[in-house]
Coordinates of C-alpha atoms and ligand atoms in Angstrom, one line a residue:
M1 CA -86.3 49.0 -70.4
G2 CA -86.4 46.7 -73.4
A3 CA -84.6 43.4 -73.7
P4 CA -81.5 44.7 -75.4
G5 CA -81.2 47.4 -72.7
L6 CA -81.6 44.8 -69.9
K7 CA -78.9 42.7 -71.6
L8 CA -76.6 45.7 -71.6
V9 CA -77.1 46.4 -67.9
L10 CA -76.6 42.7 -67.1
A11 CA -73.4 42.7 -69.2
V12 CA -72.1 45.8 -67.4
L13 CA -73.0 44.3 -64.1
A14 CA -71.3 41.0 -65.0
A15 CA -68.2 42.9 -66.1
T16 CA -68.2 44.9 -62.8
V17 CA -68.4 41.7 -60.8
L18 CA -65.7 40.1 -62.9
N19 CA -63.5 43.1 -62.4
A20 CA -64.1 43.1 -58.7
A21 CA -63.1 39.4 -58.6
V22 CA -59.9 40.3 -60.4
L23 CA -59.3 43.2 -57.9
C24 CA -59.9 40.8 -55.1
N25 CA -57.0 38.7 -56.2
G26 CA -53.9 38.6 -54.0
G27 CA -50.4 39.5 -54.9
I28 CA -48.2 38.2 -57.5
T29 CA -48.3 34.8 -59.1
S30 CA -44.8 34.8 -60.7
S31 CA -44.8 34.6 -64.5
F32 CA -41.7 32.4 -64.2
V33 CA -42.8 28.9 -65.3
R34 CA -40.3 26.2 -64.5
K35 CA -39.9 23.6 -67.2
V36 CA -41.6 20.4 -66.0
E37 CA -38.8 17.8 -65.5
M38 CA -38.4 14.5 -63.9
T39 CA -37.2 14.8 -60.4
E40 CA -35.2 11.8 -59.4
D41 CA -32.8 10.8 -56.6
M42 CA -29.1 10.8 -57.4
P43 CA -27.9 7.2 -57.7
L44 CA -26.1 5.5 -54.8
D45 CA -22.7 5.7 -56.6
S46 CA -22.9 9.5 -57.1
D47 CA -19.8 11.4 -56.0
V48 CA -21.8 13.4 -53.5
F49 CA -22.6 10.2 -51.6
K50 CA -19.1 8.9 -51.5
G51 CA -17.8 8.0 -48.0
P52 CA -14.4 9.3 -46.8
P53 CA -11.3 7.1 -47.3
G54 CA -9.6 5.4 -44.4
Y55 CA -10.4 2.7 -41.9
N56 CA -13.5 3.7 -39.8
A57 CA -13.3 7.3 -41.1
P58 CA -16.1 9.5 -39.6
Q59 CA -18.8 10.3 -42.1
Q60 CA -22.1 12.2 -42.2
V61 CA -20.6 14.8 -39.9
H62 CA -23.1 17.5 -38.8
I63 CA -23.4 20.2 -36.2
T64 CA -26.3 22.0 -34.6
Q65 CA -26.6 24.5 -31.7
G66 CA -26.1 22.8 -28.4
D67 CA -27.5 25.1 -25.8
H68 CA -30.0 28.0 -25.6
E69 CA -27.5 30.9 -26.2
G70 CA -25.1 29.7 -28.9
K71 CA -22.1 28.9 -26.8
A72 CA -22.4 25.1 -27.3
V73 CA -22.4 22.9 -30.4
I74 CA -23.6 19.3 -30.8
V75 CA -21.2 17.4 -33.2
S76 CA -22.5 14.2 -34.7
W77 CA -20.9 11.6 -37.0
V78 CA -21.2 8.0 -38.0
T79 CA -18.5 5.4 -38.1
V80 CA -19.1 2.1 -40.0
D81 CA -16.3 -0.3 -39.2
E82 CA -16.3 -0.2 -35.4
P83 CA -17.6 2.0 -32.7
G84 CA -14.4 4.0 -32.4
S85 CA -13.9 7.0 -30.2
N86 CA -16.6 9.3 -28.9
T87 CA -14.1 12.1 -28.4
V88 CA -14.0 15.4 -30.2
M89 CA -10.8 17.5 -30.1
Y90 CA -11.4 21.2 -30.7
W91 CA -9.4 24.4 -30.5
A92 CA -9.9 28.0 -31.3
E93 CA -8.2 29.5 -34.3
N94 CA -4.9 31.1 -33.3
S95 CA -4.7 28.9 -30.2
D96 CA -2.4 25.9 -29.7
H97 CA -4.4 24.6 -26.8
K98 CA -6.5 21.6 -27.8
N99 CA -9.6 20.8 -25.8
K100 CA -11.4 17.5 -25.5
A101 CA -15.1 16.6 -25.2
N102 CA -16.6 13.2 -24.8
G103 CA -19.9 12.1 -26.3
K104 CA -22.0 9.1 -26.6
M105 CA -22.6 6.4 -29.2
T106 CA -25.9 5.0 -30.3
K107 CA -27.2 2.7 -33.0
Y108 CA -30.6 1.5 -34.1
K109 CA -32.3 -1.1 -36.3
F110 CA -35.1 -0.3 -38.7
Y111 CA -36.7 -3.5 -40.2
N112 CA -33.8 -5.2 -41.9
Y113 CA -31.4 -2.2 -41.7
T114 CA -28.8 -1.7 -39.0
S115 CA -27.3 1.7 -38.6
G116 CA -23.6 2.5 -38.3
Y117 CA -22.2 3.7 -35.0
I118 CA -23.8 7.1 -34.5
H119 CA -21.8 9.5 -32.3
H120 CA -23.1 12.7 -30.6
C121 CA -20.9 15.0 -28.6
T122 CA -21.7 18.4 -27.1
I123 CA -18.9 21.0 -27.0
K124 CA -19.7 23.5 -24.3
K125 CA -18.5 26.9 -23.0
L126 CA -17.3 28.1 -26.3
K127 CA -16.3 31.8 -26.8
Y128 CA -18.7 33.8 -28.9
N129 CA -17.7 35.0 -32.4
T130 CA -14.8 32.6 -32.7
K131 CA -13.7 30.2 -35.3
Y132 CA -13.0 26.7 -34.0
Y133 CA -11.5 23.7 -35.6
Y134 CA -12.7 20.3 -34.5
E135 CA -11.4 16.8 -35.1
V136 CA -13.4 13.5 -35.1
G137 CA -12.3 9.9 -35.5
I138 CA -9.6 9.9 -32.9
G139 CA -7.6 6.7 -32.9
H140 CA -8.1 5.6 -36.5
T141 CA -8.8 8.0 -39.4
T142 CA -9.3 11.5 -38.2
R143 CA -11.1 14.3 -40.1
T144 CA -10.9 18.0 -39.3
F145 CA -13.7 20.6 -39.8
W146 CA -14.4 24.1 -38.5
F147 CA -17.3 26.3 -37.5
T148 CA -17.7 29.9 -36.2
T149 CA -19.7 30.6 -33.1
P150 CA -22.3 33.3 -33.3
P151 CA -21.9 36.7 -31.7
A152 CA -23.2 37.2 -28.1
V153 CA -26.9 37.5 -27.9
G154 CA -28.0 41.1 -28.2
P155 CA -30.6 43.3 -29.8
D156 CA -28.7 44.9 -32.6
V157 CA -26.4 42.0 -33.6
P158 CA -26.5 41.4 -37.3
Y159 CA -26.8 37.8 -38.3
T160 CA -27.7 35.9 -41.5
F161 CA -29.8 32.8 -41.6
G162 CA -30.3 30.5 -44.6
L163 CA -33.7 28.8 -45.2
I164 CA -33.9 25.4 -46.7
G165 CA -36.7 22.9 -46.7
D166 CA -37.7 19.5 -48.1
L167 CA -34.3 19.0 -49.6
G168 CA -34.1 15.3 -50.3
Q169 CA -31.3 13.9 -52.4
T170 CA -32.1 14.5 -56.1
Y171 CA -30.1 16.4 -58.7
D172 CA -32.3 19.4 -57.9
S173 CA -31.4 19.0 -54.2
N174 CA -27.8 19.2 -55.1
I175 CA -28.4 22.4 -57.1
T176 CA -30.2 23.9 -54.2
L177 CA -27.4 23.2 -51.8
T178 CA -24.8 24.4 -54.2
H179 CA -26.8 27.6 -54.8
Y180 CA -27.0 28.2 -51.0
E181 CA -23.3 27.6 -50.6
Q182 CA -22.5 30.1 -53.4
N183 CA -25.0 32.7 -52.4
P184 CA -23.0 36.0 -51.9
I185 CA -25.3 36.8 -48.9
K186 CA -23.4 34.3 -46.8
G187 CA -25.8 32.3 -44.6
K188 CA -24.2 31.4 -41.3
T189 CA -26.8 29.0 -39.9
V190 CA -29.5 27.1 -41.8
L191 CA -33.0 27.1 -40.4
Y192 CA -34.2 23.8 -41.8
V193 CA -38.0 23.4 -42.0
G194 CA -38.2 19.7 -42.1
D195 CA -38.2 16.6 -44.5
L196 CA -34.6 15.6 -44.8
S197 CA -33.8 12.4 -46.7
Y198 CA -37.0 11.1 -48.1
A199 CA -35.7 7.6 -47.3
D200 CA -39.3 6.6 -46.7
H201 CA -39.8 6.9 -50.5
Y202 CA -38.0 3.5 -50.8
P203 CA -39.2 0.0 -50.1
N204 CA -39.1 -0.7 -46.3
Q205 CA -38.1 2.9 -45.9
D206 CA -34.5 1.9 -46.8
N207 CA -32.5 3.7 -44.2
V208 CA -29.4 3.5 -46.4
R209 CA -30.9 6.7 -47.9
W210 CA -30.5 8.4 -44.5
D211 CA -26.8 7.6 -44.7
T212 CA -26.5 8.9 -48.3
W213 CA -28.3 12.1 -47.2
G214 CA -25.9 12.5 -44.3
R215 CA -23.0 12.3 -46.6
F216 CA -24.5 14.6 -49.2
A217 CA -25.3 17.4 -46.7
E218 CA -22.0 17.1 -44.8
R219 CA -20.3 19.7 -47.0
S220 CA -22.5 22.4 -45.5
V221 CA -23.7 21.1 -42.2
A222 CA -20.3 20.0 -40.9
Y223 CA -19.2 23.7 -41.1
Q224 CA -22.3 25.6 -40.0
P225 CA -25.2 24.5 -37.7
W226 CA -28.5 23.5 -39.2
I227 CA -31.4 24.0 -36.9
W228 CA -33.7 21.0 -37.3
T229 CA -37.5 20.9 -37.6
A230 CA -39.2 17.5 -38.0
G231 CA -41.4 17.0 -41.1
N232 CA -43.8 14.2 -42.0
H233 CA -41.0 12.3 -43.7
E234 CA -39.2 12.0 -40.4
L235 CA -42.2 10.1 -38.9
S236 CA -40.9 6.7 -40.3
F237 CA -44.1 5.1 -39.0
A238 CA -44.4 1.7 -40.7
P239 CA -46.5 -0.7 -38.7
E240 CA -46.7 -3.0 -41.7
I241 CA -43.0 -3.9 -41.2
G242 CA -43.1 -3.6 -37.4
E243 CA -41.8 -0.1 -37.1
T244 CA -44.1 1.7 -34.8
K245 CA -41.9 4.2 -33.0
P246 CA -42.4 7.5 -34.7
F247 CA -39.3 9.6 -35.6
K248 CA -36.9 6.8 -34.7
P249 CA -34.2 7.3 -37.4
F250 CA -34.4 11.1 -37.2
I251 CA -34.1 11.3 -33.4
Q252 CA -31.2 8.8 -33.4
R253 CA -29.3 10.7 -36.0
Y254 CA -30.2 14.4 -35.4
R255 CA -30.0 15.8 -31.9
T256 CA -31.5 19.1 -30.7
P257 CA -30.8 21.1 -27.6
Y258 CA -34.4 20.8 -26.3
K259 CA -33.7 20.5 -22.6
A260 CA -32.0 23.9 -22.6
S261 CA -35.4 25.5 -23.3
N262 CA -37.3 23.3 -20.8
S263 CA -38.8 21.2 -23.5
T264 CA -39.5 17.6 -22.7
D265 CA -39.2 16.4 -26.3
P266 CA -36.5 16.8 -28.9
L267 CA -39.1 17.7 -31.6
W268 CA -40.0 21.1 -30.1
Y269 CA -37.6 23.6 -28.5
S270 CA -36.2 27.1 -28.8
I271 CA -32.8 28.7 -29.2
K272 CA -31.4 32.3 -29.1
R273 CA -28.9 33.1 -31.8
A274 CA -27.5 36.7 -32.1
S275 CA -30.6 38.9 -32.2
A276 CA -33.1 36.2 -33.0
Y277 CA -35.3 34.0 -30.9
I278 CA -36.2 30.8 -32.8
I279 CA -39.0 28.6 -31.8
V280 CA -39.2 25.2 -33.5
L281 CA -42.6 23.3 -33.4
S282 CA -43.5 19.8 -34.4
A283 CA -46.5 19.6 -36.7
Y284 CA -46.6 15.8 -36.2
S285 CA -46.7 15.7 -32.4
A286 CA -49.8 16.5 -30.4
Y287 CA -50.4 20.2 -29.9
G288 CA -54.0 20.3 -28.7
K289 CA -54.9 21.9 -25.4
Y290 CA -53.2 20.3 -22.4
T291 CA -50.6 18.4 -24.5
P292 CA -46.9 18.8 -23.6
Q293 CA -46.2 20.9 -26.8
Y294 CA -49.1 23.2 -26.1
M295 CA -48.2 23.7 -22.5
W296 CA -44.5 24.3 -23.4
L297 CA -45.4 26.9 -26.0
E298 CA -47.8 28.6 -23.6
E299 CA -44.9 29.0 -21.1
E300 CA -42.3 29.8 -23.8
L301 CA -43.8 32.8 -25.6
P302 CA -44.0 35.1 -22.6
K303 CA -40.3 34.4 -21.9
V304 CA -39.2 36.0 -25.2
N305 CA -37.5 39.2 -24.3
R306 CA -37.6 41.4 -27.4
S307 CA -35.2 43.9 -25.8
E308 CA -32.6 41.1 -25.9
T309 CA -33.7 39.2 -29.1
P310 CA -36.0 41.5 -31.1
W311 CA -36.6 38.9 -33.9
L312 CA -39.1 36.2 -33.1
I313 CA -39.0 33.5 -35.7
V314 CA -41.1 30.3 -35.7
L315 CA -40.3 27.1 -37.7
T316 CA -42.9 24.4 -38.4
H317 CA -43.2 22.0 -41.2
S318 CA -46.8 22.3 -42.5
P319 CA -47.7 25.8 -43.6
W320 CA -50.8 27.6 -42.1
Y321 CA -51.3 29.7 -45.1
N322 CA -50.9 27.8 -48.4
S323 CA -52.6 28.5 -51.7
Y324 CA -51.3 25.5 -53.6
N325 CA -53.5 22.5 -54.2
Y326 CA -51.1 20.3 -52.2
H327 CA -51.4 19.6 -48.5
F328 CA -54.2 22.1 -48.6
M329 CA -55.3 23.1 -45.0
E330 CA -53.1 20.4 -43.4
G331 CA -51.7 23.1 -41.2
E332 CA -55.2 24.4 -40.2
T333 CA -55.5 22.6 -36.9
M334 CA -52.2 24.0 -35.6
R335 CA -53.2 27.4 -36.9
V336 CA -56.4 27.3 -34.9
M337 CA -54.5 26.4 -31.7
F338 CA -51.6 28.8 -31.9
E339 CA -52.4 31.7 -34.2
P340 CA -53.9 33.9 -31.5
W341 CA -50.6 33.6 -29.5
F342 CA -48.5 34.5 -32.5
V343 CA -50.5 37.7 -33.0
Q344 CA -50.5 38.5 -29.3
Y345 CA -46.7 38.0 -29.1
K346 CA -46.0 39.6 -32.4
V347 CA -44.1 36.9 -34.1
D348 CA -42.1 38.4 -37.0
V349 CA -42.1 35.5 -39.4
V350 CA -43.2 31.8 -39.6
F351 CA -41.2 29.6 -42.0
A352 CA -42.7 26.3 -43.1
G353 CA -42.0 23.7 -45.8
H354 CA -44.0 20.6 -46.9
V355 CA -45.5 22.2 -50.0
H356 CA -42.8 21.9 -52.7
A357 CA -42.9 25.4 -54.0
Y358 CA -42.5 28.9 -52.8
E359 CA -45.0 31.3 -51.3
R360 CA -44.9 34.5 -49.1
S361 CA -48.0 35.9 -47.4
E362 CA -49.0 39.4 -46.4
R363 CA -49.3 40.0 -42.6
V364 CA -52.7 38.5 -42.0
S365 CA -54.6 36.7 -39.2
N366 CA -57.7 34.7 -39.0
I367 CA -58.4 34.6 -35.3
A368 CA -61.9 36.2 -35.1
Y369 CA -63.7 33.0 -35.8
N370 CA -65.7 31.1 -33.3
I371 CA -68.2 28.5 -34.1
V372 CA -71.2 30.9 -34.2
N373 CA -70.0 34.2 -35.7
G374 CA -69.0 33.1 -39.2
N375 CA -65.9 35.4 -39.4
C376 CA -63.6 33.1 -41.2
S377 CA -61.7 35.2 -43.6
P378 CA -58.1 36.2 -43.0
V379 CA -57.7 40.0 -42.4
T380 CA -54.8 42.3 -42.7
D381 CA -53.1 42.4 -39.3
Q382 CA -49.9 44.3 -38.5
S383 CA -49.3 42.3 -35.4
A384 CA -49.4 39.1 -37.4
P385 CA -46.4 37.2 -38.8
V386 CA -45.5 36.9 -42.5
Y387 CA -45.9 33.3 -43.5
I388 CA -43.3 31.9 -45.8
T389 CA -43.4 28.4 -47.5
I390 CA -40.0 27.3 -48.4
G391 CA -40.5 23.6 -49.1
D392 CA -38.7 24.0 -52.4
G393 CA -35.5 22.2 -51.8
G394 CA -36.1 19.9 -54.7
N395 CA -36.9 16.4 -53.4
V396 CA -38.0 13.3 -55.2
E397 CA -41.7 14.0 -54.9
G398 CA -41.3 16.8 -57.5
L399 CA -42.7 20.3 -57.8
A400 CA -46.1 21.6 -56.5
N401 CA -47.2 23.6 -59.5
N402 CA -51.0 23.5 -59.2
M403 CA -52.3 26.7 -57.4
T404 CA -55.7 27.6 -56.2
E405 CA -57.2 30.3 -58.3
P406 CA -57.7 33.2 -57.9
Q407 CA -54.7 33.9 -55.8
P408 CA -56.1 34.6 -52.3
K409 CA -55.7 38.2 -51.1
Y410 CA -53.3 37.1 -48.3
S411 CA -50.8 35.6 -50.7
A412 CA -48.2 38.2 -51.6
F413 CA -46.0 36.2 -53.9
R414 CA -46.0 32.6 -55.1
E415 CA -43.9 30.6 -57.6
A416 CA -43.6 26.9 -58.4
S417 CA -39.8 26.6 -58.5
F418 CA -37.0 25.1 -56.4
G419 CA -34.8 27.3 -54.3
H420 CA -33.7 28.6 -50.9
A421 CA -33.8 31.9 -49.0
T422 CA -31.8 34.1 -46.7
F423 CA -33.0 36.2 -43.7
D424 CA -30.3 38.8 -43.1
I425 CA -30.9 40.7 -39.8
K426 CA -29.3 44.2 -39.9
N427 CA -30.3 45.5 -36.5
R428 CA -33.4 45.5 -34.2
T429 CA -35.6 47.1 -36.7
H430 CA -34.6 45.8 -40.2
A431 CA -34.0 42.5 -41.8
Y432 CA -33.5 41.8 -45.5
Y433 CA -35.1 38.7 -46.9
G434 CA -34.5 37.2 -50.3
W435 CA -35.6 34.1 -52.1
H436 CA -33.3 32.6 -54.7
R437 CA -34.6 30.3 -57.4
N438 CA -32.3 27.5 -58.6
H439 CA -32.5 28.6 -62.2
D440 CA -30.9 32.0 -61.7
G441 CA -27.3 33.2 -61.0
N442 CA -26.1 33.0 -57.5
A443 CA -26.8 36.6 -56.6
V444 CA -30.2 36.9 -58.2
E445 CA -33.2 37.3 -55.8
A446 CA -36.6 36.4 -57.3
D447 CA -38.5 37.7 -54.3
T448 CA -37.4 40.1 -51.7
M449 CA -38.8 41.9 -48.7
W450 CA -37.5 44.3 -46.0
F451 CA -38.9 43.0 -42.8
L452 CA -39.7 45.7 -40.2
N453 CA -39.5 44.3 -36.7
R454 CA -43.0 43.8 -35.1
Y455 CA -41.8 44.9 -31.7
W456 CA -39.5 47.8 -32.4
H457 CA -40.8 49.1 -35.7
P458 CA -44.3 47.7 -36.4
V459 CA -45.2 49.8 -39.4
D460 CA -46.6 48.3 -42.6
D461 CA -43.9 46.4 -44.4
S462 CA -46.1 44.9 -47.1
T463 CA -44.4 44.7 -50.5
S464 CA -47.7 45.2 -52.3
A465 CA -48.7 48.3 -50.2
K466 CA -45.8 50.2 -51.7
S467 CA -46.1 49.0 -55.3
Ligands
LIG1 FE1 -43.6 17.3 -45.8

């Protein structure tokens, strides 16, 4: 073969290799390119941060699940003028009988900041599927809110969760929250995947920005529970100003029902809600072998009864599968520790935040590796969860818009935009998932997937397999 012939063969070979590389690419990198804009916090005098009128009026009102089954609610609020009452009055819709629950008050200092009077009160023994009104601020200025308890736990109970992460308090955060509130697929409970206020963005981690965040989020979280996951911005670890107790503001302000799931720490716990079993992990607490979190999860996973709660959902802050050039592989150590269990126990979906963009994976696992065999590529695995990064709430750090190329095979869909998602459980086999970008109308879903339950209907539900 002469030189021109050789060149031709090489060119064909090169083209084949190039083609193969393209075919090796993963799913869809969305063609939607969000305009690059400044992301900035809303100023302190914004209307969304305004406190309620009246002497010692309760503010920053928020609720979360208060037990393991969904029959209790933790109500939290802050008063600023004086401690005031710890009492919550509550009554079922269509009932004149008012009940009373008593809580506790706490406050904390962070460098030169002193918090208001933070109240936490657990309301127990509620009836399922019932609308309740509740009143806080007894004695001075009262405010009344309401929530609806979930249906009794059961395998075919429909229920709709919202997904929000890394929200912060920028103009984009406000759009995300409004978009969630106006989504026609009405989320009944938010699964929040960590990083709340980004107060640590300010000098001395100015905790006034925890207060503004509490007032901003109240319009949703006073009326429906948000299930809290701790992110790195909750760490508040600042030894340079003498603040060495990790998670102090977060733990003082946001309670979780961790004791109900035999956890020894508020940062990791589980709840049942309708047909879902939700496990919350802390990516910033120890999780190596023999640590409390490791031992708790090892005991916890075998307890999940899929005949009672078919949908097994995990929340953690740092994603295990992430093809953006931000926080790359930060979730890797936790993946190494826990992924074999997630496959063994057939977790349906893992939601994470941290990366300020959106990504959904195929069902893959990467558990074959040991230190000598070299098997270190993710493989398709129908027992594995789908991994979703939903850290796109719109906080002050801005958008993650730099992706690794080519898109890895495990990545089914990715887009650098702000938004939120909903996970709409229909029955024990089907759940409809949709991601909503902020730039669209309220009903528009930019990415969707029908989840097929891994325990009851474990057939291939990959979106790319069918396209
Ligand atoms: Fe984060």
